[in-house]
Short mmCIF file of C-alpha atoms and ligand atoms in Angstrom, two decimals:
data_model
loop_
_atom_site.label_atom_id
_atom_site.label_comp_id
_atom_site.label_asym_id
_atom_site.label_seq_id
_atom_site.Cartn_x
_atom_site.Cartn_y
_atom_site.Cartn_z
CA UNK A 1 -4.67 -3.17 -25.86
CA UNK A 2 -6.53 -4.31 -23.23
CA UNK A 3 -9.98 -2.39 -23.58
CA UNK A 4 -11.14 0.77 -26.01
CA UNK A 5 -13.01 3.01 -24.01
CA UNK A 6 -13.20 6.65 -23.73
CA UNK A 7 -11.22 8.01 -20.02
CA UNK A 8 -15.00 9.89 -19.29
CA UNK A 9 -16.50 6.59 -19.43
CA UNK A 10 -13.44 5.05 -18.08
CA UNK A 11 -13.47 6.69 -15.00
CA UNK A 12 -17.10 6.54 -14.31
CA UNK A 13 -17.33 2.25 -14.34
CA UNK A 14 -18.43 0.87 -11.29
CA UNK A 15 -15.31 0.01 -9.15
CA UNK A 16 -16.06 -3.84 -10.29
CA UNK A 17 -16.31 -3.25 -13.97
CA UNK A 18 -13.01 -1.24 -13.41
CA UNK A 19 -11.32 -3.98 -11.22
CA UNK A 20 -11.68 -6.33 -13.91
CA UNK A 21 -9.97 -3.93 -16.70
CA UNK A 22 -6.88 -4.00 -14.55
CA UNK A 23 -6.71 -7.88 -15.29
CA UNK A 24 -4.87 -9.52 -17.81
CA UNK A 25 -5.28 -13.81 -18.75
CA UNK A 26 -7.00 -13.96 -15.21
CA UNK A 27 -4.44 -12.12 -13.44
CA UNK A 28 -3.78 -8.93 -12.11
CA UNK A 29 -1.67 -6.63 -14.46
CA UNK A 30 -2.37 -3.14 -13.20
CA UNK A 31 -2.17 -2.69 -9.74
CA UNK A 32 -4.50 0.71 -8.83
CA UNK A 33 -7.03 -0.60 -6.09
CA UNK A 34 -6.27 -2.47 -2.57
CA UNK A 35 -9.88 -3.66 -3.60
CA UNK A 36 -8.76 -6.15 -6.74
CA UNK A 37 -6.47 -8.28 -3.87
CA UNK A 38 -9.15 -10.95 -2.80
CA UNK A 39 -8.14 -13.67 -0.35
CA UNK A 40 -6.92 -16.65 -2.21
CA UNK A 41 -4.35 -13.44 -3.72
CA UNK A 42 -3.43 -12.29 -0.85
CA UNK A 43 -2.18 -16.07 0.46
CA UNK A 44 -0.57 -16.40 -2.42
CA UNK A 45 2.02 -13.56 -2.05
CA UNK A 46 2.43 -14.39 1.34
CA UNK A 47 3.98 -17.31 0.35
CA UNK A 48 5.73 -16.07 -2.38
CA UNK A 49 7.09 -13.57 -0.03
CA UNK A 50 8.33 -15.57 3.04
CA UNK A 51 9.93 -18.04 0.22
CA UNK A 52 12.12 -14.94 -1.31
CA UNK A 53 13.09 -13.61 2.24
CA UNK A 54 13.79 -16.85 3.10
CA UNK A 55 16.13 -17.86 -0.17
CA UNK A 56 17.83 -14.54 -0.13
CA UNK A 57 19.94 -15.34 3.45
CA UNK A 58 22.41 -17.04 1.44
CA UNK A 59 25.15 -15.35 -1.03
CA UNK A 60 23.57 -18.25 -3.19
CA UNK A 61 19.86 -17.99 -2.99
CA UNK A 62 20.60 -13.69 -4.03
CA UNK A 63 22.17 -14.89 -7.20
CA UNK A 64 19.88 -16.92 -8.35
CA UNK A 65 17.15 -14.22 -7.02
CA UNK A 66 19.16 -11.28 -9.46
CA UNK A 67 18.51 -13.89 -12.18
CA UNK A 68 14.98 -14.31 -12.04
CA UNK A 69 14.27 -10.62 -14.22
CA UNK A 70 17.54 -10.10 -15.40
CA UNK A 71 16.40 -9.10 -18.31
CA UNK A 72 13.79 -6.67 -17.12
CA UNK A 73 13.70 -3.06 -16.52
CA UNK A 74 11.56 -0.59 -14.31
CA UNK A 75 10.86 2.82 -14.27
CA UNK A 76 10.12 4.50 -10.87
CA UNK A 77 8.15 7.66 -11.78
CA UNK A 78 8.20 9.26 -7.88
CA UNK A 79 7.04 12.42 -7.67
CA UNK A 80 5.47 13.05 -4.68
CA UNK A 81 7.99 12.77 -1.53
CA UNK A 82 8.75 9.11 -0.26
CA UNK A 83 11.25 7.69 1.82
CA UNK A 84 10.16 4.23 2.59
CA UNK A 85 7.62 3.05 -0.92
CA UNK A 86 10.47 4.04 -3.15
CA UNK A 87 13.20 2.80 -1.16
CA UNK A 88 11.35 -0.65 -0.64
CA UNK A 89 10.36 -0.57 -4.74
CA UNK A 90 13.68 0.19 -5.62
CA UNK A 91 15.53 -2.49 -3.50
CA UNK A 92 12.58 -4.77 -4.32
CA UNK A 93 13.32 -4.70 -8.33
CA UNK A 94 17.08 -5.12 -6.91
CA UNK A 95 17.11 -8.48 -5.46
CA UNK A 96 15.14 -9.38 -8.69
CA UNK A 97 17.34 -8.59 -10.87
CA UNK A 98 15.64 -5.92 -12.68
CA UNK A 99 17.29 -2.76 -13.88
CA UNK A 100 15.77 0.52 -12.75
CA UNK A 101 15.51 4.51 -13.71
CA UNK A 102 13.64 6.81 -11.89
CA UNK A 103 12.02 10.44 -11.83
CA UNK A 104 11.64 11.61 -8.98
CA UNK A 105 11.01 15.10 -9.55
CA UNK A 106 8.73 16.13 -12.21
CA UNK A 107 10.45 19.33 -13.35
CA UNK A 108 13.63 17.03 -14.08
CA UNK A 109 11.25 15.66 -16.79
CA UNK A 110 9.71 17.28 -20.29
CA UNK A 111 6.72 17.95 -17.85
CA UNK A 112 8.57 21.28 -17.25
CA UNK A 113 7.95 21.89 -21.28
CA UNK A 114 4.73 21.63 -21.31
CA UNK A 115 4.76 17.87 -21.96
CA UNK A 116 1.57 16.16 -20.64
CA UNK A 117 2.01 13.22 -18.03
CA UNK A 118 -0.27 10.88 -20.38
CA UNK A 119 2.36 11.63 -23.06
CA UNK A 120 5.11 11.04 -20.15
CA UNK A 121 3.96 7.78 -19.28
CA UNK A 122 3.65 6.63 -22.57
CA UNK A 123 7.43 7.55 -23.24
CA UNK A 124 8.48 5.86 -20.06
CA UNK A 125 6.55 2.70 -21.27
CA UNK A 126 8.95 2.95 -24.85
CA UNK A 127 11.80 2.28 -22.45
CA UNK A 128 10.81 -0.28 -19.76
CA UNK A 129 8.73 -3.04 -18.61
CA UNK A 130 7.05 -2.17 -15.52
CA UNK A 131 6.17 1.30 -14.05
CA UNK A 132 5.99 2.41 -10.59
CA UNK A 133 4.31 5.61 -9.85
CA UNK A 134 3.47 7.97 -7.24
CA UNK A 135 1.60 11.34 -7.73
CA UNK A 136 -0.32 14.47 -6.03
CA UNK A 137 -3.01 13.20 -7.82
CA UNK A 138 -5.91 10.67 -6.93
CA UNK A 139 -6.28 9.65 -10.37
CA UNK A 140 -2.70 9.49 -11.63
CA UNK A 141 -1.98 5.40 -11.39
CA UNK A 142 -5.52 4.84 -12.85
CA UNK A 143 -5.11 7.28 -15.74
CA UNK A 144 -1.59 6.22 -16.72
CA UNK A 145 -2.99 2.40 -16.71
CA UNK A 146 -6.07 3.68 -19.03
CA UNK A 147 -3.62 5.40 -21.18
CA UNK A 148 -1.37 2.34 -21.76
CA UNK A 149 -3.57 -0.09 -22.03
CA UNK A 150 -5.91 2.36 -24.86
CA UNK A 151 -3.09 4.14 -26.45
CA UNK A 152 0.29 3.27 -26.46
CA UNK A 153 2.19 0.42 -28.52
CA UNK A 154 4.10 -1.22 -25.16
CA UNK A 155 1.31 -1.71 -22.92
CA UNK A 156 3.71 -2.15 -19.39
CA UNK A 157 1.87 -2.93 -16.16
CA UNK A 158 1.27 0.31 -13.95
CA UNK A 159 2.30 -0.27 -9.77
CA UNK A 160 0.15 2.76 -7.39
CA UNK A 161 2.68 3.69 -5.26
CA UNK A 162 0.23 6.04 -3.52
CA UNK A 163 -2.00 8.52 -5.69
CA UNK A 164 -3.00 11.33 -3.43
CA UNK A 165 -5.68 10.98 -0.29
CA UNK A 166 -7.02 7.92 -2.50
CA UNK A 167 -5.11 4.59 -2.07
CA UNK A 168 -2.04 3.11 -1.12
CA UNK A 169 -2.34 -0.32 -2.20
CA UNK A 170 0.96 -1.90 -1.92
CA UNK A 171 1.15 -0.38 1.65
CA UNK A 172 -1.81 -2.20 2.30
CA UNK A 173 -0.17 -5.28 0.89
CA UNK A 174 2.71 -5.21 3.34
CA UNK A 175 0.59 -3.96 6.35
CA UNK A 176 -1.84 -7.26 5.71
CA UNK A 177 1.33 -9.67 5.66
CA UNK A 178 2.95 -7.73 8.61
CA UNK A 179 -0.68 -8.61 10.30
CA UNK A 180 -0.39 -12.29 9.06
CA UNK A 181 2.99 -12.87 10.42
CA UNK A 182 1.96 -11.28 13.58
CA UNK A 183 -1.32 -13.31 14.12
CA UNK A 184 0.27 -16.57 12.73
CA UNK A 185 -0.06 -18.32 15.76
CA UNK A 186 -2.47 -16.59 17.32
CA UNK A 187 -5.49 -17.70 15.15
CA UNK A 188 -4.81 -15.25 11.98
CA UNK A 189 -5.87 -11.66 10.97
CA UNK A 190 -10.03 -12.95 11.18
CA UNK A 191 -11.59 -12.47 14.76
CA UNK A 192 -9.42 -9.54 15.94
CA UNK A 193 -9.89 -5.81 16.70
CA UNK A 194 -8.37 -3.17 14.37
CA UNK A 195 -8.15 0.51 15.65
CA UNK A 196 -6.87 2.99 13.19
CA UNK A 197 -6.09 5.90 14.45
CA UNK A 198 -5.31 9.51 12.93
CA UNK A 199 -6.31 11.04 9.78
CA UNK A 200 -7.83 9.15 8.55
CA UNK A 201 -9.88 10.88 6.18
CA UNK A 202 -6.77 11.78 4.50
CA UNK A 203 -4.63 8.85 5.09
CA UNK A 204 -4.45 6.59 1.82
CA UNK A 205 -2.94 3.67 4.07
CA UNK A 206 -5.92 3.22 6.22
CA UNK A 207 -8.39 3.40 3.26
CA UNK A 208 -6.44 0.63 1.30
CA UNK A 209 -6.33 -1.16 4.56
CA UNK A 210 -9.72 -1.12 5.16
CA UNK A 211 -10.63 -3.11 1.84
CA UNK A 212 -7.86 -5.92 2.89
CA UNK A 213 -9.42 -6.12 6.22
CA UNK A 214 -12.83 -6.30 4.90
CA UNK A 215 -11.51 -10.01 3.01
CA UNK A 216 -11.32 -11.51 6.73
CA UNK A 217 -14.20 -12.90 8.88
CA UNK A 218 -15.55 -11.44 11.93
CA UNK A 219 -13.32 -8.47 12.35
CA UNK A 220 -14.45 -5.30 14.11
CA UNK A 221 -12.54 -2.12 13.01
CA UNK A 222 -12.44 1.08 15.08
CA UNK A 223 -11.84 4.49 13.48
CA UNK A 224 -10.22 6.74 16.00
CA UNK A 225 -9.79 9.94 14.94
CA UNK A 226 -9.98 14.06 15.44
CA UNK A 227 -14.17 15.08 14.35
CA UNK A 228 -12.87 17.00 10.76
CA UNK A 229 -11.14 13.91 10.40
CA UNK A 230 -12.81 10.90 10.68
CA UNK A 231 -12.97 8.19 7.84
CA UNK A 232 -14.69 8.95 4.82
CA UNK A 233 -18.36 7.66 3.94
CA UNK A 234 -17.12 5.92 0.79
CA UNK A 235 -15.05 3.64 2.96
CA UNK A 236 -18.44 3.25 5.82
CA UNK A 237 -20.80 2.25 2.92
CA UNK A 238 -18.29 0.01 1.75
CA UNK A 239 -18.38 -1.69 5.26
CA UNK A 240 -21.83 -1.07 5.66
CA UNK A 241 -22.30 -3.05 2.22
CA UNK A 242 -20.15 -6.25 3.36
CA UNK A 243 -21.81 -5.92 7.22
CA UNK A 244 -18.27 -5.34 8.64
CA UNK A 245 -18.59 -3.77 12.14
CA UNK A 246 -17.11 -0.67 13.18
CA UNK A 247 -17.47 2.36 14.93
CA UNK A 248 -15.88 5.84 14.90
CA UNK A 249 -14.83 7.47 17.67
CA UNK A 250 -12.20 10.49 19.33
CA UNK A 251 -11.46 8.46 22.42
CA UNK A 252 -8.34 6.71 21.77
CA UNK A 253 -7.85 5.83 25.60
CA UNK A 254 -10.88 3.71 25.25
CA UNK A 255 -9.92 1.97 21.96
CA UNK A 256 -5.87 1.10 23.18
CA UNK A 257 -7.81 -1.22 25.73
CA UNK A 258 -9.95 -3.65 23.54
CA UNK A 259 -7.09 -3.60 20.43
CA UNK A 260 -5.50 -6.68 19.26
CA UNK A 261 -3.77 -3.96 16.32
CA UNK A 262 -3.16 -0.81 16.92
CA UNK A 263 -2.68 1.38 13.33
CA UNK A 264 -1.00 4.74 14.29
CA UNK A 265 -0.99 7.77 11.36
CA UNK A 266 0.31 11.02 10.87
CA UNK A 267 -1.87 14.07 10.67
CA UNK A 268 -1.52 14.41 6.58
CA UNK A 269 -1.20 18.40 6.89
CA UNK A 270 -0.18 18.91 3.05
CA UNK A 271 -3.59 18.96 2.16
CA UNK A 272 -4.83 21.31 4.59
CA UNK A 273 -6.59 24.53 2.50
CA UNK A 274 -7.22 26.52 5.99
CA UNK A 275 -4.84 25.46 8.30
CA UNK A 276 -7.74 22.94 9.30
CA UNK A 277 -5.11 20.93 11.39
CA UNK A 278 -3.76 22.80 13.54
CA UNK A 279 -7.46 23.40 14.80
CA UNK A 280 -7.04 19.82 17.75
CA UNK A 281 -5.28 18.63 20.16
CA UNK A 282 -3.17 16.02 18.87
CA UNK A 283 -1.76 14.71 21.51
CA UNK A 284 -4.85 12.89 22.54
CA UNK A 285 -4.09 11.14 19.27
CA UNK A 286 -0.72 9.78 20.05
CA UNK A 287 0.62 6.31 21.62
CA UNK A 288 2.86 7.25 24.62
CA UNK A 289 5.04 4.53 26.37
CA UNK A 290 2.67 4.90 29.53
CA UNK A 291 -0.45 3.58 27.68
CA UNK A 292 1.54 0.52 26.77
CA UNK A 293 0.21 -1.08 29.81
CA UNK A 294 -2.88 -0.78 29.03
CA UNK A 295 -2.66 -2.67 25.95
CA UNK A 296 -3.22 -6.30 25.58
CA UNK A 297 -0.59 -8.32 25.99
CA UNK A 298 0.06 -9.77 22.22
CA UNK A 299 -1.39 -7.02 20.83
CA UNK A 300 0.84 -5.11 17.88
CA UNK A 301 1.55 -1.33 16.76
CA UNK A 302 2.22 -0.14 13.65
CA UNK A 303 2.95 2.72 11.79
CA UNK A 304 3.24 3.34 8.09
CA UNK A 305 5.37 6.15 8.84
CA UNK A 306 6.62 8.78 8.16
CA UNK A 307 6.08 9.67 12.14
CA UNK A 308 6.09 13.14 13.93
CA UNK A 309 5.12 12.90 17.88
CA UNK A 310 1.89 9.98 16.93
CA UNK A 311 4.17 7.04 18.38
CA UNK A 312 6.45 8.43 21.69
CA UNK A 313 9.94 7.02 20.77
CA UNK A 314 10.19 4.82 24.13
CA UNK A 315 7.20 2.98 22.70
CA UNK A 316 9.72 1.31 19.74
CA UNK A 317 11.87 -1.13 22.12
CA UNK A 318 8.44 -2.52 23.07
CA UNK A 319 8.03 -6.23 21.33
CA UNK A 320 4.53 -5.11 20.62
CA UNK A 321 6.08 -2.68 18.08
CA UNK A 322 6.24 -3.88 14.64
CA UNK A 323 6.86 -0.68 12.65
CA UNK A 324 10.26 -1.21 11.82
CA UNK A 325 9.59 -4.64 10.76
CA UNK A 326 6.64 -3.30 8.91
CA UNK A 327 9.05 -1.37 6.70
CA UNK A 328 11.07 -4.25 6.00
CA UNK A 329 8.17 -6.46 4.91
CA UNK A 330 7.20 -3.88 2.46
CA UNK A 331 10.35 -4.91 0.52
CA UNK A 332 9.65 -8.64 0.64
CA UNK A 333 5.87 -8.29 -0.01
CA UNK A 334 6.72 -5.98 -3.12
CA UNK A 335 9.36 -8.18 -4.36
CA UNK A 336 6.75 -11.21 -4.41
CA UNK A 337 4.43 -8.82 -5.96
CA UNK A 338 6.60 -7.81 -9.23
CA UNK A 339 7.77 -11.50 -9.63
CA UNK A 340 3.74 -12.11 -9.76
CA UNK A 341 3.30 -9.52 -12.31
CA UNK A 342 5.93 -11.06 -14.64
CA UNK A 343 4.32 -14.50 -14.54
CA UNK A 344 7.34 -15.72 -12.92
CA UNK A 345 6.21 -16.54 -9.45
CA UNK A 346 6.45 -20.49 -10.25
CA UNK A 347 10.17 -19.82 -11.05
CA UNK A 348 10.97 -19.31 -7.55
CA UNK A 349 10.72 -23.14 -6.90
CA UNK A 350 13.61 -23.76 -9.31
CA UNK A 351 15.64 -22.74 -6.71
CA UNK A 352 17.78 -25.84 -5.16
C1 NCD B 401 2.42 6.91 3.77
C2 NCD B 401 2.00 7.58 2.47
O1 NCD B 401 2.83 8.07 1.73
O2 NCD B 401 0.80 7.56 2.24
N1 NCD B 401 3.76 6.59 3.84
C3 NCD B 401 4.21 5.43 3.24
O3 NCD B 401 4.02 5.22 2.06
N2 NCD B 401 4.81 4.54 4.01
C4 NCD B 401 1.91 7.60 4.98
C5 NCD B 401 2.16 9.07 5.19
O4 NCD B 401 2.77 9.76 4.39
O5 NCD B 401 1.72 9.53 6.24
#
C-alpha cells in the first residue's frame, strides 16, 4: 500500500500532492496524468522506444523482445469504444512478451450483477500484473489506482487509456515522440507553433497534449476551435501559470499559415446533452488538400483519429501528413512505456 487516505480527500489533493502518490521508489507506477511526464521522462522513453522499434526488425531482436515479460500478464479493461489505444496496448504487451485478457464490454463482466467497478478492479488485480483501462468516466483510472494502492492485497500499476473528456495521457506520449521524430533535425519540439484545432473542450488528446507541450521552451500554442468549444480554463490557467503563450481563436485559415504542427480533432459529439454540435459550421474546421499550400513547407499534420470529414482524404499522400505514422508510434512509445513500468527498461541493452 502505497498511501492510506480517504477517496474524498483523495480526490481533492492538489494535482502535485496527487502526482507524487502515483510514484513508486522514485518512479512512476500509476500512469493517470500527462502532467507527471516531466522532460528528463519524456527523453528517456524516446530512447527506449526508437531502441525497441529498432531491435524488433529482425526475427531475432522479436524473440528476445517476447522474452523480456514473459512471465507477465495484463488485463485490458476497455470499455469505452477504441480502435487504435487498445489495438496499440494490446500489440504493445505482445512484442513484450506479456500475456493479455481483456473486457471490453462492461456488461460481459459481474458489473451487469450489480458488482461495483472498485470491486472489479480489485478482482482483475487478483489475476494480473498490470491494468489498462479506459472508461466513460473522468475519474475511472484515478479511482481504480486509489483503490489498489488503499485496498487491495496485489497492488498492480493502473495505465489511463483515456477516462472521459479528462486525459489521454499515453496519446499524449506518442503524439510528443511523433513531434520529436518530426522536429529531430529541425531544432526539436521547443521554438515551434502548435495549432490545435477542433473540440477541444472535449477532446482529452489536446488537454494531455497541452501539459507535454508546456515541458518545452518558447512554444506558442494556438487553440482553434468552434466558440461553445474552445479549450477549457483549467488548461489556460495552467498556461497562464507557466507563462506559455497562446491564443484562442475560430479562424483556422489564419492559423494553417504560421503552423509548424498542425493537431486536427474530431467534433467529440457523444457528449453532446442538446444536440450542441450540430449548432456550426464545421467545415471551416477541417484541413482540405487546397490549404496544403498554404502551409509551411516542413510543417506536419496529425490526427489522433478516429476522423470524420476534419482531414480531406487527398490531404494523407502529403509528406507533411504524419497521422498514420502517429498511430504506429503509439505502439512503440507504449511498448517502452510498460517495459519502464516493470523496471526492466535497462534489460533492453542485453540485447546483442
Ligand atoms: C481519441 C480518444 O479516444 O480520445 N482517440 C484515440 O485514442 N486515438 C480521440 C477521439 O476519439 O476523437
Amino acid at each position: 500500500m502505497h498511501y492510506n487516505e480517504e477517496w474524498s480527500d483523495f480526490v481533492s489533493l492538489d494535482i502535485e500532492d496527487k502526482l507524487a502518490k502515483f510514484c513508486l521508489n522514485n518512479k512512476l507506477f500509476d500512469i493517470i496524468y500527462a502532467q507527471q511526464f516531466d522532460k528528463n521522462f519524456l527523453e528517456e522513453i524516446f530512447v527506449l522506444a526508437d531502441k525497441i522499434r529498432s531491435i524488433a526488425k529482425t526475427y531475432n531482436g522479436l524473440i528476445f523482445l517476447r522474452s523480456l515479460l514473459a512471465d507477465k500478464r495484463a488485463m485490458l479493461f476497455f470499455v469505452q469504444p477504441s480502435t487504435r489505444t487498445f489495438m496499440s496496448f494490446l500489440n504493445a504487451c505482445h512484442i513484450l512478451g506479456l500475456q493479455t485478457t481483456e473486457i471490453r464490454d462492461s456488461s460481459t463482466s459481474s458489473e451487469i450483477k450489480g458488482e461495483s467497478s472498485e470491486d472489479s478492479i480489485q478482482t482483475f488485480s487478483s489475476y494480473v500484473d498490470l491494468i489498462i483501462t479506459r472508461h466513460f468516466n473522468e475519474g475511472f483510472a484515478e479511482k481504480s489506482a486509489w483503490v489498489l494502492n488503499t485496498h487491495a492485497k496485489r497492488s498492480v500499476p493502473v495505465i489511463n487509456g483515456g477516462s472521459g473528456k479528462d486525459q489521454h495521457p499515453t496519446q499524449a506520449l506518442l503524439d510528443i515522440y511523433t513531434i520529436n521524430r518530426a522536429f529531430k533535425n529541425l531544432g526539436g519540439i521547443e521554438n515551434k507553433t502548435y495549432v490545435m484545432v477542433g473540440d477541444l473542450k472535449r477532446g482529452r488528446t489536446v488537454r494531455s497534449l497541452t501539459y507535454l507541450l508546456a515541458l518545452y521552451q518558447n512554444i506558442n500554442l494556438i487553440f482553434v476551435a468552434p466558440k461553445n468549444f474552445t479549450m477549457q480554463q483549467d488548461v489556460l490557467d495552467f498556461l497562464d501559470k507557466n507563462k506559455i503563450k497562446y491564443k484562442t481563436t475560430d479562424n483556422f485559415e489564419e492559423s494553417i499559415k504560421i503552423a509548424d504542427a498542425i493537431y486536427m480533432t474530431r467534433i467529440q459529439d457523444e457528449h453532446d446533452t442538446e444536440n450542441e454540435s450540430t449548432k456550426y459550421n464545421l467545415d471551416n474546421f477541417c484541413l482540405k488538400e487546397s490549404h496544403l499550400s498554404t502551409l509551411k513547407k516542413d510543417a506536419i499534420i496529425m490526427h489522433p483519429f478516429p476522423r470524420r470529414n476534419e482531414i480531406e482524404v487527398m490531404v494523407d499522400k502529403d509528406k507533411r501528413a504524419l497521422y498514420w505514422k502517429q498511430a504506429r508510434n503509439g505502439m512503440w512509445i507504449r511498448a517502452a512505456l510498460i517495459l519502464y513500468l516493470f523496471n526492466r527498461e535497462h534489460w533492453i541493452d542485453n540485447y546483442i
